[in-house]
Short mmCIF file of C-alpha atoms and ligand atoms in Angstrom, two decimals:
data_model
loop_
_atom_site.label_atom_id
_atom_site.label_comp_id
_atom_site.label_asym_id
_atom_site.label_seq_id
_atom_site.Cartn_x
_atom_site.Cartn_y
_atom_site.Cartn_z
CA MET A 155 -17.27 3.74 -12.57
CA TYR A 156 -15.91 4.14 -9.34
CA PRO A 157 -13.80 6.99 -8.67
CA GLU A 158 -9.84 6.54 -8.67
CA ARG A 159 -8.57 5.57 -5.55
CA VAL A 160 -5.60 4.58 -3.51
CA VAL A 161 -5.33 2.44 -0.66
CA SER A 162 -2.16 0.67 1.19
CA GLY A 163 -1.65 0.04 4.77
CA MET A 164 1.02 -0.92 7.16
CA ARG A 165 1.73 -3.37 10.19
CA PRO A 166 2.98 -1.35 13.05
CA THR A 167 5.58 -3.68 14.42
CA GLY A 168 8.26 -1.69 15.33
CA THR A 169 9.59 1.90 14.61
CA MET A 170 10.26 3.05 11.36
CA HIS A 171 13.64 3.42 9.47
CA LEU A 172 14.78 5.22 6.38
CA GLY A 173 14.42 1.48 4.51
CA HIS A 174 10.46 2.41 4.63
CA TYR A 175 10.97 5.87 3.54
CA HIS A 176 12.84 5.33 0.38
CA GLY A 177 10.68 2.16 -0.13
CA ALA A 178 6.99 2.91 0.73
CA LEU A 179 6.67 6.48 2.10
CA LYS A 180 8.25 8.20 -0.93
CA ASN A 181 5.90 6.33 -3.32
CA TRP A 182 2.58 7.40 -0.91
CA ILE A 183 4.04 10.78 -0.45
CA LYS A 184 3.93 11.09 -4.53
CA MET A 185 0.50 9.85 -4.67
CA GLN A 186 -1.37 11.84 -2.66
CA SER A 187 -1.34 14.93 -4.57
CA GLU A 188 -2.32 12.75 -7.71
CA LEU A 189 -5.10 10.44 -6.16
CA PRO A 190 -7.34 10.36 -3.25
CA CYS A 191 -5.54 8.51 -1.11
CA LEU A 192 -6.12 6.30 2.44
CA PHE A 193 -3.42 5.17 4.56
CA PHE A 194 -3.84 3.25 7.38
CA VAL A 195 -2.23 1.34 10.45
CA ALA A 196 -2.89 -2.64 10.06
CA ASP A 197 -2.85 -3.35 13.49
CA TRP A 198 -5.16 -6.50 12.89
CA HIS A 199 -2.76 -7.46 10.80
CA ALA A 200 0.17 -7.00 13.10
CA LEU A 201 -1.75 -9.13 15.71
CA THR A 202 -2.02 -11.94 13.19
CA THR A 203 1.79 -12.73 13.88
CA HIS A 204 2.08 -10.67 17.41
CA TYR A 205 -0.88 -11.91 19.55
CA ASP A 206 0.84 -12.98 22.05
CA ASP A 207 2.45 -9.77 22.66
CA PRO A 208 0.02 -6.94 21.65
CA SER A 209 2.04 -4.30 24.18
CA ILE A 210 4.18 -3.11 21.06
CA ILE A 211 0.84 -2.40 18.96
CA GLU A 212 -0.80 0.44 20.60
CA LYS A 213 2.59 2.42 20.80
CA SER A 214 3.96 1.73 17.68
CA THR A 215 0.73 2.86 16.11
CA TRP A 216 0.96 6.11 16.81
CA ASP A 217 4.94 6.52 16.62
CA MET A 218 4.15 5.03 12.95
CA VAL A 219 1.69 7.67 12.14
CA ILE A 220 3.90 10.67 13.38
CA ASP A 221 6.44 8.97 10.88
CA TRP A 222 4.14 9.19 8.19
CA LEU A 223 3.51 12.89 9.14
CA ALA A 224 6.90 13.66 9.87
CA ALA A 225 8.01 12.21 6.23
CA GLY A 226 5.26 14.32 4.59
CA ILE A 227 2.06 12.72 4.42
CA ASP A 228 -0.10 15.33 4.41
CA PRO A 229 -3.22 14.74 6.21
CA SER A 230 -5.23 17.91 4.39
CA GLN A 231 -4.44 15.32 1.15
CA ALA A 232 -4.44 11.86 2.22
CA THR A 233 -6.55 10.28 4.90
CA ILE A 234 -4.94 8.66 7.68
CA PHE A 235 -6.75 6.20 9.88
CA ILE A 236 -6.83 2.76 12.33
CA GLN A 237 -8.14 -0.51 10.34
CA SER A 238 -9.41 -1.38 13.78
CA LYS A 239 -11.31 1.87 14.30
CA VAL A 240 -13.07 0.73 11.06
CA PRO A 241 -14.73 -2.24 11.98
CA GLU A 242 -16.41 -2.61 8.58
CA HIS A 243 -12.96 -4.29 7.38
CA ALA A 244 -14.14 -7.03 9.47
CA GLU A 245 -17.31 -7.27 8.30
CA LEU A 246 -16.45 -7.65 5.02
CA HIS A 247 -13.47 -9.91 5.92
CA LEU A 248 -15.96 -12.66 7.59
CA LEU A 249 -18.86 -11.95 4.62
CA LEU A 250 -15.94 -12.79 2.00
CA SER A 251 -14.38 -15.92 4.18
CA MET A 252 -17.88 -17.57 3.75
CA ALA A 253 -17.25 -18.08 -0.24
CA THR A 254 -13.21 -17.80 -0.10
CA PRO A 255 -11.79 -21.34 -0.96
CA LEU A 256 -9.13 -22.34 1.76
CA GLY A 257 -7.09 -23.22 -1.40
CA TRP A 258 -6.94 -19.70 -2.15
CA LEU A 259 -5.25 -18.86 1.28
CA GLU A 260 -3.12 -21.84 1.70
CA ARG A 261 -1.76 -21.41 -1.67
CA VAL A 262 -0.31 -17.62 -0.74
CA PRO A 263 3.41 -17.77 -1.08
CA THR A 264 3.73 -15.90 1.98
CA TYR A 265 1.80 -18.25 4.34
CA LYS A 266 4.25 -21.29 4.04
CA ASP A 267 7.47 -18.83 3.80
CA GLN A 268 6.37 -16.93 6.55
CA ILE A 269 5.50 -19.98 9.05
CA GLU A 270 9.02 -20.99 8.37
CA ASN A 271 10.55 -17.71 8.85
CA LEU A 272 9.04 -16.91 12.08
CA SER A 273 9.29 -20.55 13.15
CA ASN A 274 9.52 -19.05 16.86
CA ARG A 275 6.33 -18.26 16.46
CA ASP A 276 3.08 -20.30 16.38
CA LEU A 277 1.32 -19.09 13.20
CA ALA A 278 -0.78 -22.43 12.91
CA THR A 279 -3.73 -20.03 13.34
CA TYR A 280 -7.16 -19.34 11.90
CA GLY A 281 -6.15 -15.44 11.99
CA PHE A 282 -3.00 -15.99 10.22
CA LEU A 283 -3.92 -18.03 7.55
CA GLY A 284 -6.90 -15.28 6.97
CA TYR A 285 -4.19 -12.53 6.72
CA PRO A 286 -4.57 -12.01 2.77
CA LEU A 287 -8.26 -12.27 3.10
CA LEU A 288 -8.53 -9.75 5.69
CA GLN A 289 -5.81 -7.59 3.58
CA ALA A 290 -8.72 -7.96 1.04
CA ALA A 291 -11.45 -6.63 2.85
CA ASP A 292 -9.05 -3.55 3.73
CA VAL A 293 -8.90 -2.80 -0.06
CA LEU A 294 -12.35 -3.93 -1.89
CA ILE A 295 -14.18 -2.06 1.23
CA TYR A 296 -12.99 1.40 -0.62
CA ARG A 297 -13.16 0.10 -4.17
CA ALA A 298 -9.63 1.07 -4.47
CA SER A 299 -8.46 1.28 -8.01
CA GLN A 300 -4.67 0.85 -6.73
CA VAL A 301 -2.47 -0.38 -4.17
CA PRO A 302 0.98 0.93 -3.90
CA VAL A 303 2.78 -2.37 -2.09
CA GLY A 304 6.28 -3.69 -2.86
CA GLU A 305 6.71 -6.61 -4.68
CA ASP A 306 6.11 -9.18 -1.71
CA GLN A 307 3.05 -8.47 -2.09
CA ILE A 308 1.85 -9.17 -5.37
CA PRO A 309 0.29 -12.38 -4.94
CA HIS A 310 -1.95 -11.01 -2.03
CA ILE A 311 -3.23 -8.66 -4.84
CA GLU A 312 -3.85 -11.06 -7.23
CA MET A 313 -5.94 -13.00 -4.51
CA MET A 314 -7.94 -10.11 -3.71
CA ARG A 315 -8.69 -9.49 -7.64
CA GLU A 316 -10.27 -13.20 -7.70
CA ILE A 317 -11.78 -12.54 -4.66
CA ALA A 318 -13.62 -9.49 -6.05
CA ARG A 319 -14.57 -11.05 -9.31
CA ARG A 320 -15.68 -14.02 -7.70
CA PHE A 321 -17.94 -11.93 -5.22
CA ASN A 322 -19.35 -10.05 -8.53
CA HIS A 323 -19.47 -13.50 -10.04
CA LEU A 324 -21.78 -14.60 -7.48
CA TYR A 325 -23.37 -11.78 -5.87
CA GLY A 326 -23.84 -9.28 -8.78
CA LYS A 327 -26.75 -11.04 -10.33
CA GLU A 328 -29.74 -8.94 -9.79
CA PRO A 329 -32.85 -10.41 -10.79
CA GLY A 330 -33.64 -8.62 -14.12
CA PHE A 331 -30.60 -7.84 -14.68
CA GLU A 332 -30.52 -8.04 -18.58
CA GLU A 333 -33.52 -5.70 -19.02
CA LYS A 334 -33.00 -3.26 -16.36
CA ALA A 335 -29.50 -2.76 -18.40
CA LEU A 336 -31.25 -2.53 -21.53
CA GLU A 337 -33.86 -0.20 -20.41
CA ALA A 338 -30.55 1.90 -19.21
CA VAL A 339 -29.22 1.55 -22.60
CA LYS A 340 -32.17 3.40 -24.17
CA LYS A 341 -31.92 6.06 -21.47
CA LEU A 342 -28.77 7.20 -23.12
CA GLY A 343 -30.56 8.23 -25.95
CA GLY A 344 -30.37 6.69 -30.09
CA LYS A 345 -27.16 7.76 -31.01
CA ARG A 346 -24.81 6.89 -27.77
CA ALA A 347 -27.37 3.84 -27.19
CA LYS A 348 -25.94 2.83 -30.75
CA LEU A 349 -22.40 3.55 -29.53
CA TYR A 350 -22.52 1.84 -26.64
CA GLN A 351 -23.95 -1.39 -27.72
CA GLU A 352 -21.25 -1.72 -30.64
CA LEU A 353 -18.40 -0.82 -27.85
CA ARG A 354 -19.52 -3.58 -25.62
CA THR A 355 -19.56 -5.80 -28.76
CA ALA A 356 -16.11 -5.19 -29.40
CA TYR A 357 -14.84 -5.74 -25.99
CA GLN A 358 -17.19 -8.93 -25.21
CA GLN A 359 -16.15 -10.39 -28.95
CA ASP A 360 -12.97 -9.25 -29.72
CA GLY A 361 -11.66 -8.05 -26.38
CA LYS A 362 -10.82 -4.56 -27.71
CA GLU A 363 -9.87 -2.92 -24.31
CA GLU A 364 -9.91 0.60 -26.06
CA ALA A 365 -13.62 0.36 -26.67
CA LEU A 366 -14.21 -0.59 -23.00
CA GLU A 367 -12.24 2.50 -22.10
CA GLN A 368 -14.04 4.69 -24.85
CA ALA A 369 -17.65 3.14 -23.42
CA ARG A 370 -16.40 4.01 -19.79
CA ALA A 371 -15.61 7.40 -20.98
CA MET A 372 -19.12 7.60 -22.08
CA LEU A 373 -20.85 6.73 -19.31
CA ASP A 374 -18.71 9.10 -17.25
CA ASP A 375 -20.02 11.63 -19.63
CA ALA A 376 -23.41 10.63 -19.55
CA GLN A 377 -25.28 13.44 -17.37
CA SER A 378 -28.72 12.04 -17.92
CA LEU A 379 -27.84 8.42 -16.26
CA SER A 380 -28.55 7.79 -12.64
CA MET A 381 -26.09 6.28 -10.21
CA ILE A 382 -27.47 2.78 -10.68
CA ASP A 383 -28.32 2.99 -14.31
CA ARG A 384 -24.77 3.88 -14.55
CA GLU A 385 -23.49 1.29 -12.48
CA ARG A 386 -25.69 -1.23 -14.34
CA LEU A 387 -23.95 -0.29 -17.46
CA PHE A 388 -20.72 -0.24 -16.55
CA GLY A 389 -21.51 -3.75 -15.16
CA TYR A 390 -23.10 -4.89 -18.19
CA LEU A 391 -20.15 -3.57 -20.61
CA GLU A 392 -18.03 -6.26 -19.11
CA GLY A 393 -20.71 -8.93 -18.63
CA SER A 394 -24.10 -9.41 -17.17
CA ARG A 395 -23.02 -8.63 -13.69
CA LYS A 396 -23.41 -5.68 -11.27
CA LEU A 397 -19.86 -4.90 -10.11
CA ILE A 398 -19.96 -4.41 -6.78
CA LEU A 399 -16.49 -4.73 -5.76
CA VAL A 400 -13.68 -3.24 -7.81
CA GLU A 401 -10.40 -5.41 -9.04
CA PRO A 402 -7.25 -3.41 -7.63
CA GLN A 403 -4.43 -2.75 -9.73
CA VAL A 404 -0.80 -3.15 -8.18
CA ARG A 405 1.25 0.20 -8.17
CA LEU A 406 4.51 -1.58 -7.53
CA THR A 407 6.68 0.46 -5.19
CA GLU A 408 10.52 0.33 -6.57
CA ALA A 409 12.59 -1.52 -4.84
CA SER A 410 14.39 0.84 -2.35
CA ARG A 411 17.73 -0.13 -2.67
CA LEU A 412 18.62 1.91 0.36
CA PRO A 413 20.75 -0.95 1.88
CA GLY A 414 21.33 -0.76 5.20
CA LEU A 415 24.92 -0.25 7.15
CA ASP A 416 26.32 -3.66 6.46
CA GLY A 417 25.48 -3.35 2.78
CA ARG A 418 22.53 -6.15 3.43
CA LYS A 419 19.06 -4.65 3.11
CA MET A 420 17.94 -2.42 5.50
CA SER A 421 15.81 -4.19 8.63
CA LYS A 422 15.37 -3.82 11.95
CA SER A 423 16.18 -7.25 12.51
CA TYR A 424 19.55 -7.28 10.88
CA GLY A 425 20.38 -4.40 13.17
CA ASN A 426 21.57 -2.23 10.07
CA ALA A 427 18.93 0.69 10.17
CA ILE A 428 19.16 4.24 10.88
CA GLY A 429 15.76 5.25 12.39
CA LEU A 430 13.71 7.67 10.17
CA ARG A 431 13.41 10.12 13.38
CA GLU A 432 17.02 8.84 14.94
CA ASP A 433 19.19 12.17 16.40
CA LYS A 434 21.94 13.58 14.31
CA ASP A 435 24.91 12.06 16.99
CA THR A 436 23.62 8.65 16.85
CA VAL A 437 23.15 8.75 13.00
CA THR A 438 26.41 10.40 12.51
CA LYS A 439 28.10 7.91 15.14
CA LYS A 440 26.36 4.60 13.12
CA ILE A 441 27.63 5.67 9.51
CA ARG A 442 31.43 6.70 10.94
CA THR A 443 31.37 3.17 12.36
CA MET A 444 29.75 1.34 9.54
CA PRO A 445 32.18 -1.42 7.88
CA THR A 446 33.90 -0.41 4.99
CA ASP A 447 35.98 -2.28 2.45
CA PRO A 448 37.71 -5.20 4.21
CA SER A 449 40.82 -4.73 2.26
CA ARG A 450 41.23 -1.60 3.07
CA VAL A 451 42.88 -2.11 6.58
CA ARG A 452 45.55 0.81 6.39
CA ARG A 453 44.62 4.56 5.26
CA THR A 454 47.40 3.87 2.80
CA ASP A 455 45.26 0.83 1.55
CA VAL A 456 43.71 1.13 -2.15
CA GLY A 457 40.02 -0.24 -1.81
CA ASP A 458 37.23 -0.96 -4.51
CA PRO A 459 34.22 0.74 -3.68
CA ASN A 460 32.06 -1.84 -5.09
CA LYS A 461 32.94 -3.74 -2.13
CA CYS A 462 32.09 -0.93 0.06
CA PRO A 463 28.35 -0.70 1.86
CA VAL A 464 29.47 3.00 2.25
CA PHE A 465 29.68 3.60 -1.46
CA GLN A 466 26.30 1.63 -2.06
CA LEU A 467 24.40 4.75 0.20
CA HIS A 468 26.37 7.07 -1.83
CA GLN A 469 24.48 5.81 -4.67
CA VAL A 470 21.18 6.62 -3.25
CA TYR A 471 22.44 9.84 -1.39
CA SER A 472 25.03 11.56 -3.98
CA ASP A 473 25.34 13.30 -7.09
CA GLN A 474 28.25 12.01 -10.11
CA ALA A 475 30.77 14.70 -9.32
CA CYS A 476 30.81 13.41 -5.42
CA LYS A 477 30.52 9.39 -6.76
CA ASP A 478 33.53 10.27 -8.98
CA TRP A 479 35.41 11.76 -6.31
CA VAL A 480 34.74 8.29 -4.34
CA VAL A 481 35.80 6.24 -7.00
CA LYS A 482 39.30 8.23 -7.51
CA GLY A 483 40.07 8.45 -3.68
CA CYS A 484 39.21 5.30 -2.70
CA THR A 485 41.07 3.26 -5.70
CA THR A 486 44.41 5.71 -5.27
CA ALA A 487 44.09 5.67 -1.36
CA GLY A 488 43.49 9.84 -1.92
CA ILE A 489 40.91 9.77 0.54
CA GLY A 490 40.37 8.48 4.01
CA CYS A 491 37.19 6.29 4.79
CA LEU A 492 36.00 8.87 7.49
CA GLU A 493 36.21 11.84 4.40
CA CYS A 494 33.99 9.57 2.02
CA LYS A 495 31.85 9.08 4.55
CA GLN A 496 30.97 12.76 5.51
CA PRO A 497 28.91 13.33 2.67
CA VAL A 498 26.43 10.29 3.19
CA ILE A 499 26.35 11.62 7.05
CA ASP A 500 25.84 15.21 5.54
CA ALA A 501 23.26 13.91 2.91
CA VAL A 502 21.39 11.89 5.31
CA LEU A 503 20.83 14.31 8.26
CA LYS A 504 19.83 16.98 5.55
CA GLU A 505 17.28 14.46 4.63
CA GLN A 506 15.96 14.09 8.20
CA GLU A 507 16.00 17.43 9.23
CA PRO A 508 12.41 18.40 7.68
CA MET A 509 11.05 15.46 9.28
CA HIS A 510 12.50 16.48 12.55
CA GLU A 511 10.76 19.48 12.26
CA ARG A 512 7.83 18.39 11.24
CA ALA A 513 7.65 15.50 13.83
CA GLN A 514 8.31 18.00 16.54
CA ARG A 515 4.80 19.88 16.32
CA TYR A 516 3.12 16.27 16.86
CA LEU A 517 5.48 15.63 19.97
CA ASP A 518 4.96 18.72 21.49
CA ASP A 519 0.92 18.27 21.36
CA PRO A 520 -0.09 14.54 20.69
CA SER A 521 -3.67 15.68 20.59
CA LEU A 522 -2.79 17.10 16.98
CA VAL A 523 -2.26 13.05 15.98
CA ARG A 524 -5.45 11.72 17.54
CA ALA A 525 -7.27 14.69 15.77
CA ILE A 526 -5.72 13.52 12.64
CA VAL A 527 -6.53 10.31 13.07
CA ALA A 528 -10.24 10.69 14.27
CA ASP A 529 -10.81 12.89 11.18
CA GLY A 530 -9.56 10.09 9.15
CA CYS A 531 -11.61 7.72 10.82
CA ASP A 532 -14.68 9.10 9.98
CA THR A 533 -13.64 9.76 6.19
CA ALA A 534 -13.23 6.04 5.97
CA ARG A 535 -15.80 4.84 7.80
CA LYS A 536 -18.01 6.70 5.69
CA LEU A 537 -16.70 5.02 2.64
CA ALA A 538 -16.65 1.46 4.14
CA GLN A 539 -20.58 1.85 5.16
CA GLU A 540 -21.45 3.01 1.56
CA THR A 541 -20.11 -0.09 0.56
CA MET A 542 -21.17 -2.43 2.99
CA ARG A 543 -24.50 -1.17 2.57
CA ASP A 544 -24.23 -2.67 -1.23
CA VAL A 545 -22.47 -5.85 0.22
CA ARG A 546 -25.29 -6.68 2.45
CA GLU A 547 -27.95 -6.11 -0.04
CA ALA A 548 -26.30 -8.79 -2.58
CA MET A 549 -25.75 -11.20 -0.03
CA GLY A 550 -29.48 -10.92 0.97
CA LEU A 551 -28.56 -9.30 4.52
CA SER A 552 -30.66 -5.86 3.94
CA TYR A 553 -33.49 -6.58 6.20
CA SER A 554 -35.38 -3.83 4.67
N1 LIG B 252 -0.01 -7.07 4.08
C1 LIG B 252 1.06 -5.90 3.80
C2 LIG B 252 2.33 -5.77 4.43
O1 LIG B 252 3.01 -6.31 5.24
C3 LIG B 252 0.27 -4.60 4.77
C4 LIG B 252 -1.18 -4.73 4.96
C5 LIG B 252 -2.76 -4.93 5.54
C6 LIG B 252 -1.60 -3.89 3.76
N2 LIG B 252 -3.42 -4.32 4.38
C7 LIG B 252 -3.07 -4.10 3.66
C8 LIG B 252 -0.81 -3.12 2.46
C9 LIG B 252 -3.96 -3.31 2.44
C10 LIG B 252 -1.98 -2.63 1.66
C11 LIG B 252 -3.12 -2.55 1.17
O2 LIG B 252 3.46 -4.98 4.30
FE1 SF4 B 253 34.17 2.70 0.83
FE2 SF4 B 253 34.93 5.25 0.88
FE3 SF4 B 253 36.34 3.63 2.57
FE4 SF4 B 253 36.29 3.37 -0.64
S1 SF4 B 253 36.89 5.06 0.67
S2 SF4 B 253 36.26 1.63 1.46
S3 SF4 B 253 33.93 3.83 -0.82
S4 SF4 B 253 34.60 4.31 2.76
#
């Protein structure tokens, strides 16, 4: 019923590194040419954990947008915006909070984990408990069909699906819905009306997903229907409610597997990261000094690539011939570690080159970035306002 749409966000809590690129951004870049995408800076989400030190948020926001653009997010394809510039997210968050059981929030696994992991911060706050609900509002307000996120976010997406379902259940009742839906069925015309009823029964009684798909496709093609009738018929297919909010699907980002300089997951807090736009010399030096198989002390000692973080980078950046060369050279002490690192250095610098180029334009003229974001905020806001109109009406707040 609603068009396909992709929504995802990132928190502006520091500069981005190549782990973010191989984890999330590459996936976003792929999706932007396939479907309409909205990508936003989740600055309110950053405040839930950094409320006592908000000074980094604004700068991180602009840096992050430049990082996205540098990586290849294309503002002519995707909508880029800042969460707090679309205050409708906050309104939906508030309205959703009315009917959200506390237990749903307390049970989200990240809640207790984070409180323990970030024990240096006091996260016993109202805002932090509401983190996944705000995230639900971020997505539901655009009636997104897909949310590209990493595995850690799955419980959040599951919760937002429950929130959408509950909302439709509580507020999707329309007086006389059934009658109105039946009227709309008639408008489909004899043959199609009959087919619609058959498919609806096949789905509702026998759970046939194909029947649901087929019926939806038919509705998409039914030109004679008004928007509102079409919406009713979509809702009527699945039950006897109007679908005001859409349950989004997870689009899982493959775990990036880009290890950091020490072989652990690349992370700013481990100090093992390579910045997305870090300069050539620093990158070269970081890789040159990264640890190797500890048993290879002298050049003449043989090594084991499987015990070496450099080889993990080869797995990401090198072709088979190069990896064979590493294995042979390392296990026979035929090559030195610096020699072994050179192809990785070359590959990383090559990957970063177009990023530096793209970023330079925006660094030279920051007003370009401001304009892209202002445009994106406008686009996002219009979509958000459409949904909010329906949400307010459903909750009895339209005052017309
Ligand atoms: N919680 C997400 C993260 O930490 C960031 C985020 C906020 C988000 N709102 C979102 C991601 C909406 C996807 C959709 O990565
Ligand atoms: Fe690691 Fe390469 Fe040195 Fe072997 S030769 S220990 S794989 S850096």
